[in-house]
Tab-separated table of N, CA and C in Angstrom:
chain	number	residue	atom	x	y	z
A	255	SER	N	0.811	-1.204	0.000
A	255	SER	CA	0.000	0.000	0.000
A	255	SER	C	0.854	1.269	0.000
A	256	LYS	N	2.138	1.152	0.382
A	256	LYS	CA	2.999	2.335	0.416
A	256	LYS	C	3.497	2.727	-0.963
A	257	SER	N	3.929	1.748	-1.758
A	257	SER	CA	4.576	2.063	-3.032
A	257	SER	C	3.592	2.532	-4.095
A	258	ASN	N	2.416	1.880	-4.179
A	258	ASN	CA	1.452	2.272	-5.196
A	258	ASN	C	0.027	1.981	-4.709
A	259	PRO	N	-0.471	2.793	-3.758
A	259	PRO	CA	-1.792	2.501	-3.196
A	259	PRO	C	-2.923	2.601	-4.207
A	260	LYS	N	-2.735	3.378	-5.280
A	260	LYS	CA	-3.785	3.516	-6.300
A	260	LYS	C	-4.029	2.201	-7.044
A	261	ALA	N	-3.043	1.303	-7.021
A	261	ALA	CA	-3.176	0.027	-7.713
A	261	ALA	C	-4.035	-0.973	-6.928
A	262	LEU	N	-4.336	-0.656	-5.670
A	262	LEU	CA	-5.096	-1.578	-4.821
A	262	LEU	C	-6.585	-1.265	-4.876
A	263	ASN	N	-7.405	-2.303	-4.724
A	263	ASN	CA	-8.838	-2.057	-4.580
A	263	ASN	C	-9.119	-1.758	-3.106
A	264	ILE	N	-10.343	-1.408	-2.782
A	264	ILE	CA	-10.665	-0.999	-1.407
A	264	ILE	C	-10.405	-2.122	-0.403
A	265	GLU	N	-10.729	-3.346	-0.779
A	265	GLU	CA	-10.522	-4.476	0.135
A	265	GLU	C	-9.033	-4.636	0.459
A	266	GLU	N	-8.205	-4.539	-0.566
A	266	GLU	CA	-6.752	-4.690	-0.373
A	266	GLU	C	-6.194	-3.545	0.466
A	267	LEU	N	-6.690	-2.357	0.227
A	267	LEU	CA	-6.213	-1.195	0.974
A	267	LEU	C	-6.600	-1.312	2.453
A	268	LEU	N	-7.849	-1.666	2.720
A	268	LEU	CA	-8.288	-1.838	4.109
A	268	LEU	C	-7.523	-2.969	4.783
A	269	TYR	N	-7.304	-4.046	4.052
A	269	TYR	CA	-6.557	-5.172	4.609
A	269	TYR	C	-5.124	-4.762	4.936
A	270	SER	N	-4.513	-3.961	4.076
A	270	SER	CA	-3.120	-3.564	4.306
A	270	SER	C	-2.967	-2.804	5.625
A	271	ALA	N	-4.008	-2.102	6.046
A	271	ALA	CA	-3.947	-1.379	7.323
A	271	ALA	C	-3.910	-2.328	8.510
A	272	THR	N	-4.420	-3.538	8.322
A	272	THR	CA	-4.411	-4.513	9.426
A	272	THR	C	-3.046	-5.180	9.579
A	273	LEU	N	-2.155	-4.956	8.623
A	273	LEU	CA	-0.848	-5.611	8.645
A	273	LEU	C	0.184	-4.845	9.466
A	274	THR	N	-0.212	-3.701	10.011
A	274	THR	CA	0.697	-2.915	10.842
A	274	THR	C	0.018	-2.581	12.167
A	275	LYS	N	0.824	-2.448	13.198
A	275	LYS	CA	0.306	-2.034	14.509
A	275	LYS	C	0.501	-0.532	14.702
A	276	ASP	N	1.205	0.113	13.764
A	276	ASP	CA	1.521	1.528	13.840
A	276	ASP	C	0.272	2.352	13.493
A	277	ALA	N	-0.283	3.046	14.490
A	277	ALA	CA	-1.522	3.802	14.291
A	277	ALA	C	-1.354	4.900	13.249
A	278	ALA	N	-0.188	5.535	13.214
A	278	ALA	CA	0.044	6.600	12.220
A	278	ALA	C	0.034	6.033	10.807
A	279	GLU	N	0.619	4.865	10.636
A	279	GLU	CA	0.617	4.219	9.318
A	279	GLU	C	-0.797	3.786	8.940
A	280	GLN	N	-1.544	3.238	9.905
A	280	GLN	CA	-2.928	2.870	9.643
A	280	GLN	C	-3.738	4.099	9.222
A	281	GLU	N	-3.539	5.196	9.934
A	281	GLU	CA	-4.253	6.433	9.611
A	281	GLU	C	-3.941	6.888	8.189
A	282	SER	N	-2.687	6.798	7.811
A	282	SER	CA	-2.277	7.174	6.458
A	282	SER	C	-2.974	6.298	5.418
A	283	ILE	N	-3.029	5.010	5.672
A	283	ILE	CA	-3.683	4.078	4.735
A	283	ILE	C	-5.178	4.379	4.642
A	284	TYR	N	-5.821	4.591	5.786
A	284	TYR	CA	-7.260	4.875	5.769
A	284	TYR	C	-7.553	6.213	5.077
A	285	ASN	N	-6.677	7.192	5.268
A	285	ASN	CA	-6.864	8.467	4.569
A	285	ASN	C	-6.755	8.288	3.059
A	286	LYS	N	-5.808	7.444	2.624
A	286	LYS	CA	-5.712	7.147	1.189
A	286	LYS	C	-6.982	6.466	0.699
A	287	ALA	N	-7.494	5.555	1.512
A	287	ALA	CA	-8.724	4.846	1.132
A	287	ALA	C	-9.879	5.824	0.970
A	288	THR	N	-9.974	6.827	1.851
A	288	THR	CA	-11.064	7.801	1.715
A	288	THR	C	-10.886	8.673	0.468
A	289	GLN	N	-9.628	8.902	0.073
A	289	GLN	CA	-9.372	9.682	-1.144
A	289	GLN	C	-9.730	8.898	-2.395
A	290	PHE	N	-9.306	7.639	-2.434
A	290	PHE	CA	-9.511	6.817	-3.632
A	290	PHE	C	-10.903	6.211	-3.714
A	291	PHE	N	-11.522	5.982	-2.547
A	291	PHE	CA	-12.847	5.341	-2.491
A	291	PHE	C	-13.754	6.139	-1.547
A	292	PRO	N	-14.116	7.360	-1.923
A	292	PRO	CA	-14.868	8.234	-1.011
A	292	PRO	C	-16.284	7.744	-0.688
A	293	ASN	N	-16.780	6.792	-1.447
A	293	ASN	CA	-18.132	6.284	-1.200
A	293	ASN	C	-18.151	5.000	-0.391
A	294	ASP	N	-17.019	4.651	0.208
A	294	ASP	CA	-16.950	3.477	1.076
A	294	ASP	C	-16.818	3.963	2.510
A	295	SER	N	-17.736	3.585	3.345
A	295	SER	CA	-17.796	4.109	4.715
A	295	SER	C	-16.762	3.503	5.657
A	296	ARG	N	-16.218	2.349	5.319
A	296	ARG	CA	-15.381	1.620	6.284
A	296	ARG	C	-14.107	2.353	6.670
A	297	ALA	N	-13.457	3.024	5.727
A	297	ALA	CA	-12.227	3.745	6.064
A	297	ALA	C	-12.533	4.895	7.026
A	298	TYR	N	-13.658	5.584	6.812
A	298	TYR	CA	-14.045	6.664	7.733
A	298	TYR	C	-14.332	6.099	9.126
A	299	ASN	N	-15.018	4.968	9.177
A	299	ASN	CA	-15.292	4.345	10.468
A	299	ASN	C	-13.982	3.960	11.163
A	300	ASN	N	-13.049	3.412	10.407
A	300	ASN	CA	-11.762	3.013	10.984
A	300	ASN	C	-10.945	4.215	11.438
A	301	LEU	N	-11.021	5.326	10.709
A	301	LEU	CA	-10.371	6.553	11.162
A	301	LEU	C	-11.002	7.027	12.470
A	302	GLY	N	-12.299	6.859	12.569
A	302	GLY	CA	-12.990	7.202	13.810
A	302	GLY	C	-12.508	6.357	14.978
A	303	LEU	N	-12.309	5.069	14.724
A	303	LEU	CA	-11.804	4.185	15.785
A	303	LEU	C	-10.411	4.606	16.233
A	304	LEU	N	-9.563	4.974	15.285
A	304	LEU	CA	-8.216	5.439	15.641
A	304	LEU	C	-8.299	6.714	16.479
A	305	SER	N	-9.165	7.642	16.103
A	305	SER	CA	-9.334	8.879	16.868
A	305	SER	C	-9.879	8.581	18.265
A	306	TYR	N	-10.812	7.650	18.341
A	306	TYR	CA	-11.400	7.249	19.629
A	306	TYR	C	-10.313	6.698	20.548
A	307	LYS	N	-9.465	5.840	19.998
A	307	LYS	CA	-8.383	5.251	20.799
A	307	LYS	C	-7.391	6.302	21.278
A	308	LYS	N	-7.226	7.377	20.505
A	308	LYS	CA	-6.332	8.476	20.894
A	308	LYS	C	-6.995	9.398	21.916
A	309	GLY	N	-8.288	9.201	22.145
A	309	GLY	CA	-9.008	10.049	23.079
A	309	GLY	C	-9.620	11.288	22.455
A	310	ASP	N	-9.552	11.407	21.136
A	310	ASP	CA	-10.135	12.548	20.435
A	310	ASP	C	-11.562	12.183	20.020
A	311	LEU	N	-12.470	12.273	20.982
A	311	LEU	CA	-13.843	11.825	20.746
A	311	LEU	C	-14.584	12.725	19.764
A	312	SER	N	-14.246	13.999	19.742
A	312	SER	CA	-14.890	14.910	18.801
A	312	SER	C	-14.540	14.533	17.360
A	313	GLN	N	-13.258	14.294	17.104
A	313	GLN	CA	-12.840	13.880	15.758
A	313	GLN	C	-13.423	12.509	15.418
A	314	ALA	N	-13.424	11.618	16.398
A	314	ALA	CA	-13.999	10.285	16.180
A	314	ALA	C	-15.465	10.403	15.771
A	315	GLU	N	-16.199	11.232	16.482
A	315	GLU	CA	-17.614	11.417	16.165
A	315	GLU	C	-17.795	11.942	14.740
A	316	ASN	N	-16.936	12.880	14.340
A	316	ASN	CA	-17.023	13.408	12.964
A	316	ASN	C	-16.812	12.303	11.928
A	317	TYR	N	-15.800	11.468	12.156
A	317	TYR	CA	-15.553	10.357	11.220
A	317	TYR	C	-16.725	9.370	11.210
A	318	PHE	N	-17.264	9.038	12.387
A	318	PHE	CA	-18.382	8.090	12.449
A	318	PHE	C	-19.613	8.670	11.742
A	319	LYS	N	-19.849	9.961	11.920
A	319	LYS	CA	-20.992	10.588	11.237
A	319	LYS	C	-20.791	10.577	9.729
A	320	LYS	N	-19.565	10.813	9.286
A	320	LYS	CA	-19.272	10.758	7.844
A	320	LYS	C	-19.529	9.343	7.324
A	321	ALA	N	-19.055	8.346	8.064
A	321	ALA	CA	-19.268	6.949	7.660
A	321	ALA	C	-20.765	6.639	7.581
A	322	ALA	N	-21.517	7.068	8.588
A	322	ALA	CA	-22.956	6.793	8.616
A	322	ALA	C	-23.687	7.537	7.498
A	323	SER	N	-23.162	8.692	7.093
A	323	SER	CA	-23.820	9.442	6.013
A	323	SER	C	-23.623	8.764	4.659
A	324	ILE	N	-22.541	8.011	4.523
A	324	ILE	CA	-22.268	7.291	3.274
A	324	ILE	C	-23.079	6.008	3.225
A	325	GLN	N	-23.048	5.284	4.335
A	325	GLN	CA	-23.788	4.023	4.431
A	325	GLN	C	-24.264	3.886	5.862
A	326	ASN	N	-25.542	3.790	6.032
A	326	ASN	CA	-26.118	3.700	7.373
A	326	ASN	C	-25.906	2.292	7.931
A	327	ALA	N	-24.637	1.919	8.079
A	327	ALA	CA	-24.256	0.577	8.515
A	327	ALA	C	-24.272	0.478	10.041
A	328	ALA	N	-24.258	-0.736	10.527
A	328	ALA	CA	-24.318	-0.983	11.967
A	328	ALA	C	-23.102	-0.426	12.709
A	329	GLU	N	-21.900	-0.595	12.151
A	329	GLU	CA	-20.677	-0.240	12.885
A	329	GLU	C	-20.583	1.244	13.225
A	330	PRO	N	-20.752	2.162	12.260
A	330	PRO	CA	-20.683	3.565	12.663
A	330	PRO	C	-21.791	3.954	13.636
A	331	ASN	N	-22.969	3.338	13.497
A	331	ASN	CA	-24.048	3.620	14.438
A	331	ASN	C	-23.713	3.113	15.835
A	332	MET	N	-23.080	1.963	15.912
A	332	MET	CA	-22.636	1.448	17.209
A	332	MET	C	-21.661	2.439	17.836
A	333	ASN	N	-20.720	2.895	17.043
A	333	ASN	CA	-19.707	3.802	17.557
A	333	ASN	C	-20.303	5.152	17.953
A	334	LEU	N	-21.243	5.650	17.183
A	334	LEU	CA	-21.922	6.888	17.551
A	334	LEU	C	-22.737	6.694	18.830
A	335	GLY	N	-23.315	5.511	18.991
A	335	GLY	CA	-24.038	5.205	20.227
A	335	GLY	C	-23.127	5.215	21.437
A	336	LEU	N	-21.918	4.687	21.278
A	336	LEU	CA	-20.962	4.678	22.386
A	336	LEU	C	-20.498	6.099	22.729
A	337	ILE	N	-20.315	6.924	21.704
A	337	ILE	CA	-19.941	8.329	21.959
A	337	ILE	C	-21.076	9.034	22.704
A	338	ALA	N	-22.319	8.840	22.247
A	338	ALA	CA	-23.464	9.459	22.913
A	338	ALA	C	-23.580	8.967	24.353
A	339	LEU	N	-23.337	7.687	24.567
A	339	LEU	CA	-23.367	7.117	25.912
A	339	LEU	C	-22.301	7.772	26.778
A	340	ASN	N	-21.119	7.940	26.221
A	340	ASN	CA	-20.024	8.602	26.931
A	340	ASN	C	-20.391	10.051	27.281
A	341	ASP	N	-21.125	10.710	26.386
A	341	ASP	CA	-21.540	12.100	26.608
A	341	ASP	C	-22.752	12.216	27.533
A	342	GLY	N	-23.334	11.071	27.905
A	342	GLY	CA	-24.505	11.086	28.773
A	342	GLY	C	-25.811	11.335	28.037
A	343	ASP	N	-25.793	11.298	26.718
A	343	ASP	CA	-27.003	11.499	25.918
A	343	ASP	C	-27.636	10.129	25.663
A	344	LEU	N	-28.405	9.685	26.640
A	344	LEU	CA	-28.954	8.323	26.594
A	344	LEU	C	-29.975	8.148	25.478
A	345	ALA	N	-30.732	9.200	25.162
A	345	ALA	CA	-31.721	9.098	24.076
A	345	ALA	C	-31.013	8.896	22.736
A	346	ALA	N	-29.961	9.665	22.478
A	346	ALA	CA	-29.209	9.505	21.227
A	346	ALA	C	-28.521	8.145	21.204
A	347	ALA	N	-27.976	7.728	22.338
A	347	ALA	CA	-27.313	6.416	22.406
A	347	ALA	C	-28.300	5.318	22.047
A	348	GLU	N	-29.501	5.395	22.588
A	348	GLU	CA	-30.518	4.373	22.304
A	348	GLU	C	-30.893	4.377	20.826
A	349	SER	N	-31.003	5.561	20.249
A	349	SER	CA	-31.347	5.676	18.832
A	349	SER	C	-30.261	5.061	17.951
A	350	TYR	N	-29.016	5.437	18.204
A	350	TYR	CA	-27.908	4.891	17.405
A	350	TYR	C	-27.777	3.379	17.601
A	351	LEU	N	-27.846	2.935	18.850
A	351	LEU	CA	-27.676	1.498	19.108
A	351	LEU	C	-28.804	0.678	18.489
A	352	GLY	N	-29.963	1.282	18.347
A	352	GLY	CA	-31.076	0.601	17.695
A	352	GLY	C	-30.787	0.269	16.236
A	353	LYS	N	-29.814	0.973	15.652
A	353	LYS	CA	-29.419	0.719	14.260
A	353	LYS	C	-28.182	-0.165	14.180
A	354	ALA	N	-27.763	-0.708	15.319
A	354	ALA	CA	-26.501	-1.453	15.370
A	354	ALA	C	-26.672	-2.877	15.880
A	355	THR	N	-27.875	-3.399	15.802
A	355	THR	CA	-28.145	-4.707	16.407
A	355	THR	C	-27.352	-5.854	15.785
A	356	SER	N	-26.843	-5.675	14.578
A	356	SER	CA	-26.088	-6.760	13.939
A	356	SER	C	-24.607	-6.768	14.334
A	357	CYS	N	-24.167	-5.785	15.098
A	357	CYS	CA	-22.764	-5.750	15.537
A	357	CYS	C	-22.497	-6.807	16.600
A	358	GLU	N	-21.340	-7.384	16.531
A	358	GLU	CA	-20.937	-8.392	17.511
A	358	GLU	C	-20.966	-7.833	18.934
A	359	GLU	N	-20.597	-6.572	19.100
A	359	GLU	CA	-20.494	-5.951	20.414
A	359	GLU	C	-21.815	-5.335	20.883
A	360	TYR	N	-22.881	-5.525	20.132
A	360	TYR	CA	-24.154	-4.873	20.450
A	360	TYR	C	-24.620	-5.177	21.869
A	361	GLY	N	-24.604	-6.423	22.270
A	361	GLY	CA	-25.122	-6.810	23.588
A	361	GLY	C	-24.440	-6.064	24.714
A	362	GLU	N	-23.124	-5.950	24.626
A	362	GLU	CA	-22.382	-5.248	25.669
A	362	GLU	C	-22.715	-3.752	25.661
A	363	ALA	N	-22.794	-3.153	24.487
A	363	ALA	CA	-23.109	-1.726	24.398
A	363	ALA	C	-24.536	-1.455	24.881
A	364	TYR	N	-25.478	-2.287	24.436
A	364	TYR	CA	-26.867	-2.091	24.838
A	364	TYR	C	-27.033	-2.361	26.331
A	365	GLY	N	-26.334	-3.362	26.832
A	365	GLY	CA	-26.367	-3.641	28.267
A	365	GLY	C	-25.862	-2.458	29.070
A	366	THR	N	-24.813	-1.815	28.591
A	366	THR	CA	-24.272	-0.639	29.276
A	366	THR	C	-25.296	0.496	29.282
A	367	LEU	N	-25.974	0.699	28.155
A	367	LEU	CA	-27.036	1.708	28.095
A	367	LEU	C	-28.122	1.385	29.127
A	368	LEU	N	-28.534	0.135	29.197
A	368	LEU	CA	-29.580	-0.260	30.140
A	368	LEU	C	-29.135	-0.047	31.593
A	369	VAL	N	-27.862	-0.287	31.885
A	369	VAL	CA	-27.342	-0.012	33.231
A	369	VAL	C	-27.493	1.477	33.523
A	370	ARG	N	-27.091	2.310	32.568
A	370	ARG	CA	-27.181	3.768	32.754
A	370	ARG	C	-28.632	4.212	32.936
A	371	GLN	N	-29.569	3.458	32.354
A	371	GLN	CA	-30.993	3.781	32.485
A	371	GLN	C	-31.604	3.178	33.755
A	372	GLY	N	-30.812	2.410	34.508
A	372	GLY	CA	-31.303	1.784	35.731
A	372	GLY	C	-32.135	0.536	35.494
A	373	LYS	N	-32.052	-0.047	34.313
A	373	LYS	CA	-32.819	-1.255	33.958
A	373	LYS	C	-31.895	-2.470	34.111
A	374	TYR	N	-31.606	-2.819	35.353
A	374	TYR	CA	-30.550	-3.787	35.645
A	374	TYR	C	-30.879	-5.209	35.198
A	375	ALA	N	-32.109	-5.654	35.403
A	375	ALA	CA	-32.469	-7.022	34.999
A	375	ALA	C	-32.378	-7.167	33.479
A	376	GLN	N	-32.847	-6.159	32.758
A	376	GLN	CA	-32.750	-6.188	31.288
A	376	GLN	C	-31.280	-6.140	30.859
A	377	ALA	N	-30.487	-5.351	31.574
A	377	ALA	CA	-29.061	-5.230	31.243
A	377	ALA	C	-28.366	-6.582	31.387
A	378	ILE	N	-28.661	-7.288	32.468
A	378	ILE	CA	-28.041	-8.599	32.692
A	378	ILE	C	-28.323	-9.514	31.504
A	379	ASN	N	-29.557	-9.498	31.024
A	379	ASN	CA	-29.917	-10.326	29.866
A	379	ASN	C	-29.204	-9.849	28.600
A	380	ALA	N	-29.093	-8.535	28.429
A	380	ALA	CA	-28.491	-7.982	27.212
A	380	ALA	C	-27.017	-8.362	27.089
A	381	PHE	N	-26.324	-8.421	28.211
A	381	PHE	CA	-24.894	-8.752	28.151
A	381	PHE	C	-24.665	-10.174	27.646
A	382	GLY	N	-25.650	-11.032	27.780
A	382	GLY	CA	-25.558	-12.375	27.217
A	382	GLY	C	-24.374	-13.184	27.715
A	383	GLY	N	-23.998	-13.012	28.958
A	383	GLY	CA	-22.897	-13.798	29.508
A	383	GLY	C	-21.522	-13.204	29.270
A	384	LYS	N	-21.436	-12.069	28.583
A	384	LYS	CA	-20.149	-11.408	28.351
A	384	LYS	C	-19.641	-10.886	29.690
A	385	LYS	N	-18.543	-11.420	30.145
A	385	LYS	CA	-18.009	-11.048	31.453
A	385	LYS	C	-17.285	-9.704	31.353
A	386	CYS	N	-17.911	-8.681	31.925
A	386	CYS	CA	-17.345	-7.332	31.885
A	386	CYS	C	-17.768	-6.579	33.146
A	387	ASN	N	-17.103	-5.481	33.403
A	387	ASN	CA	-17.385	-4.691	34.598
A	387	ASN	C	-18.826	-4.210	34.645
A	388	ASN	N	-19.372	-3.798	33.506
A	388	ASN	CA	-20.736	-3.273	33.498
A	388	ASN	C	-21.775	-4.346	33.809
A	389	LEU	N	-21.529	-5.571	33.402
A	389	LEU	CA	-22.417	-6.658	33.800
A	389	LEU	C	-22.371	-6.808	35.315
A	390	ALA	N	-21.184	-6.748	35.894
A	390	ALA	CA	-21.055	-6.864	37.347
A	390	ALA	C	-21.800	-5.735	38.053
A	391	VAL	N	-21.746	-4.522	37.507
A	391	VAL	CA	-22.488	-3.401	38.105
A	391	VAL	C	-23.987	-3.719	38.106
A	392	ALA	N	-24.501	-4.216	36.989
A	392	ALA	CA	-25.922	-4.575	36.916
A	392	ALA	C	-26.254	-5.667	37.923
A	393	GLN	N	-25.360	-6.639	38.072
A	393	GLN	CA	-25.593	-7.720	39.030
A	393	GLN	C	-25.564	-7.198	40.466
A	394	ILE	N	-24.623	-6.308	40.766
A	394	ILE	CA	-24.546	-5.727	42.115
A	394	ILE	C	-25.810	-4.923	42.406
A	395	CYS	N	-26.259	-4.129	41.449
A	395	CYS	CA	-27.469	-3.318	41.631
A	395	CYS	C	-28.726	-4.182	41.727
A	396	SER	N	-28.631	-5.428	41.295
A	396	SER	CA	-29.741	-6.381	41.401
A	396	SER	C	-29.555	-7.311	42.596
A	397	ALA	N	-28.589	-7.000	43.466
A	397	ALA	CA	-28.278	-7.780	44.666
A	397	ALA	C	-27.864	-9.215	44.337
A	398	LYS	N	-27.224	-9.411	43.194
A	398	LYS	CA	-26.715	-10.731	42.797
A	398	LYS	C	-25.201	-10.714	42.991
A	399	TYR	N	-24.802	-10.658	44.255
A	399	TYR	CA	-23.400	-10.429	44.594
A	399	TYR	C	-22.485	-11.577	44.200
A	400	SER	N	-22.935	-12.805	44.381
A	400	SER	CA	-22.064	-13.933	44.006
A	400	SER	C	-21.907	-14.005	42.484
A	401	ASP	N	-22.969	-13.668	41.747
A	401	ASP	CA	-22.865	-13.614	40.287
A	401	ASP	C	-21.871	-12.531	39.866
A	402	ALA	N	-21.953	-11.372	40.547
A	402	ALA	CA	-21.046	-10.266	40.226
A	402	ALA	C	-19.600	-10.661	40.489
A	403	LYS	N	-19.365	-11.346	41.584
A	403	LYS	CA	-17.995	-11.776	41.908
A	403	LYS	C	-17.479	-12.726	40.831
A	404	ALA	N	-18.309	-13.678	40.423
A	404	ALA	CA	-17.908	-14.634	39.382
A	404	ALA	C	-17.662	-13.906	38.056
A	405	THR	N	-18.496	-12.929	37.754
A	405	THR	CA	-18.309	-12.142	36.530
A	405	THR	C	-16.963	-11.430	36.560
A	406	LEU	N	-16.693	-10.737	37.660
A	406	LEU	CA	-15.448	-9.961	37.770
A	406	LEU	C	-14.216	-10.864	37.724
A	407	GLU	N	-14.319	-12.033	38.323
A	407	GLU	CA	-13.191	-12.973	38.271
A	407	GLU	C	-12.959	-13.487	36.857
A	408	GLY	N	-14.004	-13.450	36.024
A	408	GLY	CA	-13.897	-13.938	34.651
A	408	GLY	C	-13.601	-12.865	33.623
A	409	VAL	N	-13.486	-11.596	34.038
A	409	VAL	CA	-13.183	-10.512	33.098
A	409	VAL	C	-11.817	-10.769	32.474
A	410	ALA	N	-11.764	-10.767	31.150
A	410	ALA	CA	-10.526	-11.100	30.438
A	410	ALA	C	-9.452	-10.026	30.622
A	411	LYS	N	-9.830	-8.775	30.485
A	411	LYS	CA	-8.860	-7.678	30.607
A	411	LYS	C	-9.218	-6.860	31.839
A	412	LYS	N	-8.734	-7.310	32.976
A	412	LYS	CA	-9.040	-6.628	34.231
A	412	LYS	C	-8.342	-5.263	34.266
A	413	ASN	N	-9.016	-4.298	34.903
A	413	ASN	CA	-8.456	-2.963	35.076
A	413	ASN	C	-8.733	-2.502	36.497
A	414	ALA	N	-8.450	-1.237	36.774
A	414	ALA	CA	-8.651	-0.706	38.124
A	414	ALA	C	-10.117	-0.806	38.553
A	415	ALA	N	-11.032	-0.577	37.631
A	415	ALA	CA	-12.453	-0.677	37.954
A	415	ALA	C	-12.833	-2.099	38.361
A	416	THR	N	-12.232	-3.079	37.699
A	416	THR	CA	-12.478	-4.485	38.052
A	416	THR	C	-12.055	-4.723	39.491
A	417	SER	N	-10.872	-4.275	39.838
A	417	SER	CA	-10.354	-4.447	41.207
A	417	SER	C	-11.234	-3.718	42.211
A	418	TYR	N	-11.656	-2.501	41.871
A	418	TYR	CA	-12.509	-1.718	42.753
A	418	TYR	C	-13.830	-2.447	43.015
A	419	LEU	N	-14.439	-2.962	41.965
A	419	LEU	CA	-15.712	-3.660	42.116
A	419	LEU	C	-15.570	-4.964	42.896
A	420	LEU	N	-14.410	-5.586	42.793
A	420	LEU	CA	-14.166	-6.819	43.550
A	420	LEU	C	-13.920	-6.570	45.042
A	421	ALA	N	-13.509	-5.368	45.381
A	421	ALA	CA	-13.139	-5.054	46.775
A	421	ALA	C	-14.334	-5.074	47.701
């Protein structure tokens, strides 16, 4: 993708970005993809993910909105729902997540929204057994303490919040 990116089709260009762990190089590849294939939403969505990981939520939101304007696909809507959830705009989060039901991560995102709405029993069901801190919060708020402990012990990527909830 470096020597002659114009010779690649969109699939090859997007794939080439997965071959590096360097975020700056990925960003460069995705920017080329948006130049050469402006009607494909995936590069914009991926640029949004890179911005999100850098903590630039405003830029991420702009990229996700651009992606959604090209193709109202599940992934940019999921990401816009997560941004809205982060901003505390639960109505917008619910609207965006409603368009993202086919995403693999939908259950966890929707479960988190339900926790924020205080719908703990529904949240527990939405998580579908995905062991995460937010499931444990829903279980604790539902007085299912042993379930919460088992959930927290099963969290794959434990962080400070995991330890705090276990304490």
